[in-house]
């Protein structure tokens, strides 16, 4: 598909279109979390480079009714589902 990228996902693939990448410039996930008043559960694997952001996610959930984060030892970004 023109204007898209196909990413392997196990036996399938994910297609990300140009609009997805364009939307990243305006994404403000921590600011959006600060306005969220529901329950938040943030989970990452410690082999995931994004796990370092768990403390910032927890700190941003100031209005959340409940907020909890957890790091799973030995798991990657997809919790090893593709192995």
PDB file of C-alpha atoms in Angstrom:
ATOM      1  CA  UNK A   1       0.000   0.000   0.000  1.00  0.00           C
ATOM      2  CA  UNK A   2       1.490   3.345  -1.026  1.00  0.00           C
ATOM      3  CA  UNK A   3       2.258   5.624   1.903  1.00  0.00           C
ATOM      4  CA  UNK A   4       2.398   2.814   4.459  1.00  0.00           C
ATOM      5  CA  UNK A   5       4.842   0.481   6.169  1.00  0.00           C
ATOM      6  CA  UNK A   6       4.288  -3.216   6.805  1.00  0.00           C
ATOM      7  CA  UNK A   7       5.812  -4.539  10.027  1.00  0.00           C
ATOM      8  CA  UNK A   8       6.144  -8.311  10.576  1.00  0.00           C
ATOM      9  CA  UNK A   9       4.063  -9.546  13.522  1.00  0.00           C
ATOM     10  CA  UNK A  10       4.575 -13.268  13.989  1.00  0.00           C
ATOM     11  CA  UNK A  11       2.629 -15.004  11.210  1.00  0.00           C
ATOM     12  CA  UNK A  12       0.948 -11.709  10.249  1.00  0.00           C
ATOM     13  CA  UNK A  13       1.925  -8.108   9.658  1.00  0.00           C
ATOM     14  CA  UNK A  14       0.793  -4.712  10.889  1.00  0.00           C
ATOM     15  CA  UNK A  15       0.289  -1.965   8.338  1.00  0.00           C
ATOM     16  CA  UNK A  16       0.991   1.554   9.589  1.00  0.00           C
ATOM     17  CA  UNK A  17      -0.241   4.301   7.291  1.00  0.00           C
ATOM     18  CA  UNK A  18       1.229   7.747   6.716  1.00  0.00           C
ATOM     19  CA  UNK A  19      -1.460   9.358   8.914  1.00  0.00           C
ATOM     20  CA  UNK A  20      -0.259   7.320  11.889  1.00  0.00           C
ATOM     21  CA  UNK A  21       3.261   8.721  11.589  1.00  0.00           C
ATOM     22  CA  UNK A  22       1.979  12.253  11.041  1.00  0.00           C
ATOM     23  CA  UNK A  23      -0.129  11.990  14.194  1.00  0.00           C
ATOM     24  CA  UNK A  24       2.968  11.294  16.307  1.00  0.00           C
ATOM     25  CA  UNK A  25       4.065  14.937  16.042  1.00  0.00           C
ATOM     26  CA  UNK A  26       0.974  16.078  17.917  1.00  0.00           C
ATOM     27  CA  UNK A  27       0.844  13.226  20.445  1.00  0.00           C
ATOM     28  CA  UNK A  28       1.147  14.317  24.079  1.00  0.00           C
ATOM     29  CA  UNK A  29       0.547  11.100  26.015  1.00  0.00           C
ATOM     30  CA  UNK A  30       1.746  12.339  29.426  1.00  0.00           C
ATOM     31  CA  UNK A  31      -0.361  15.494  29.188  1.00  0.00           C
ATOM     32  CA  UNK A  32      -3.364  13.392  28.204  1.00  0.00           C
ATOM     33  CA  UNK A  33      -2.760  11.071  31.160  1.00  0.00           C
ATOM     34  CA  UNK A  34      -2.710  14.083  33.474  1.00  0.00           C
ATOM     35  CA  UNK A  35      -6.326  14.824  32.485  1.00  0.00           C
ATOM     36  CA  UNK A  36      -7.496  11.207  32.759  1.00  0.00           C
ATOM     37  CA  UNK A  37      -9.635  10.432  35.809  1.00  0.00           C
ATOM     38  CA  UNK A  38     -10.249   6.712  35.331  1.00  0.00           C
ATOM     39  CA  UNK A  39      -8.123   3.742  36.391  1.00  0.00           C
ATOM     40  CA  UNK A  40      -4.611   3.359  34.947  1.00  0.00           C
ATOM     41  CA  UNK A  41      -2.588   0.150  34.738  1.00  0.00           C
ATOM     42  CA  UNK A  42       0.796   0.518  33.014  1.00  0.00           C
ATOM     43  CA  UNK A  43       2.789  -2.660  32.412  1.00  0.00           C
ATOM     44  CA  UNK A  44       6.126  -3.097  30.665  1.00  0.00           C
ATOM     45  CA  UNK A  45       8.746  -5.797  30.345  1.00  0.00           C
ATOM     46  CA  UNK A  46      12.183  -4.984  31.718  1.00  0.00           C
ATOM     47  CA  UNK A  47      13.717  -5.969  28.346  1.00  0.00           C
ATOM     48  CA  UNK A  48      11.605  -3.262  26.677  1.00  0.00           C
ATOM     49  CA  UNK A  49      13.500   0.001  26.058  1.00  0.00           C
ATOM     50  CA  UNK A  50      10.268   1.876  26.886  1.00  0.00           C
ATOM     51  CA  UNK A  51      10.117   0.438  30.419  1.00  0.00           C
ATOM     52  CA  UNK A  52      12.216   3.402  31.551  1.00  0.00           C
ATOM     53  CA  UNK A  53       9.099   5.557  31.064  1.00  0.00           C
ATOM     54  CA  UNK A  54       7.008   3.753  33.723  1.00  0.00           C
ATOM     55  CA  UNK A  55       7.938   6.249  36.480  1.00  0.00           C
ATOM     56  CA  UNK A  56       6.935   9.212  34.271  1.00  0.00           C
ATOM     57  CA  UNK A  57       3.650   7.515  33.427  1.00  0.00           C
ATOM     58  CA  UNK A  58       2.935   6.963  37.101  1.00  0.00           C
ATOM     59  CA  UNK A  59       3.834  10.556  37.928  1.00  0.00           C
ATOM     60  CA  UNK A  60       1.545  11.872  35.181  1.00  0.00           C
ATOM     61  CA  UNK A  61      -1.544  10.090  36.489  1.00  0.00           C
ATOM     62  CA  UNK A  62      -2.294  12.677  39.155  1.00  0.00           C
ATOM     63  CA  UNK A  63      -6.059  12.718  38.497  1.00  0.00           C
ATOM     64  CA  UNK A  64      -6.472   8.969  38.048  1.00  0.00           C
ATOM     65  CA  UNK A  65      -8.879   7.250  40.392  1.00  0.00           C
ATOM     66  CA  UNK A  66      -6.340   4.447  40.781  1.00  0.00           C
ATOM     67  CA  UNK A  67      -2.901   4.119  39.182  1.00  0.00           C
ATOM     68  CA  UNK A  68      -0.536   1.173  39.233  1.00  0.00           C
ATOM     69  CA  UNK A  69       2.515   0.225  37.216  1.00  0.00           C
ATOM     70  CA  UNK A  70       4.430  -3.021  37.046  1.00  0.00           C
ATOM     71  CA  UNK A  71       7.526  -4.287  35.275  1.00  0.00           C
ATOM     72  CA  UNK A  72       7.692  -7.952  34.226  1.00  0.00           C
ATOM     73  CA  UNK A  73      11.170  -9.459  34.483  1.00  0.00           C
ATOM     74  CA  UNK A  74      12.557 -10.888  31.259  1.00  0.00           C
ATOM     75  CA  UNK A  75       9.700  -9.698  29.038  1.00  0.00           C
ATOM     76  CA  UNK A  76      10.154  -7.574  25.933  1.00  0.00           C
ATOM     77  CA  UNK A  77       7.823  -4.926  24.479  1.00  0.00           C
ATOM     78  CA  UNK A  78       5.358  -7.581  23.340  1.00  0.00           C
ATOM     79  CA  UNK A  79       5.786  -9.747  26.458  1.00  0.00           C
ATOM     80  CA  UNK A  80       7.550 -12.395  24.358  1.00  0.00           C
ATOM     81  CA  UNK A  81       4.321 -13.287  22.550  1.00  0.00           C
ATOM     82  CA  UNK A  82       6.195 -13.675  19.238  1.00  0.00           C
ATOM     83  CA  UNK A  83       8.657 -16.283  20.550  1.00  0.00           C
TER      84      UNK A  83
END
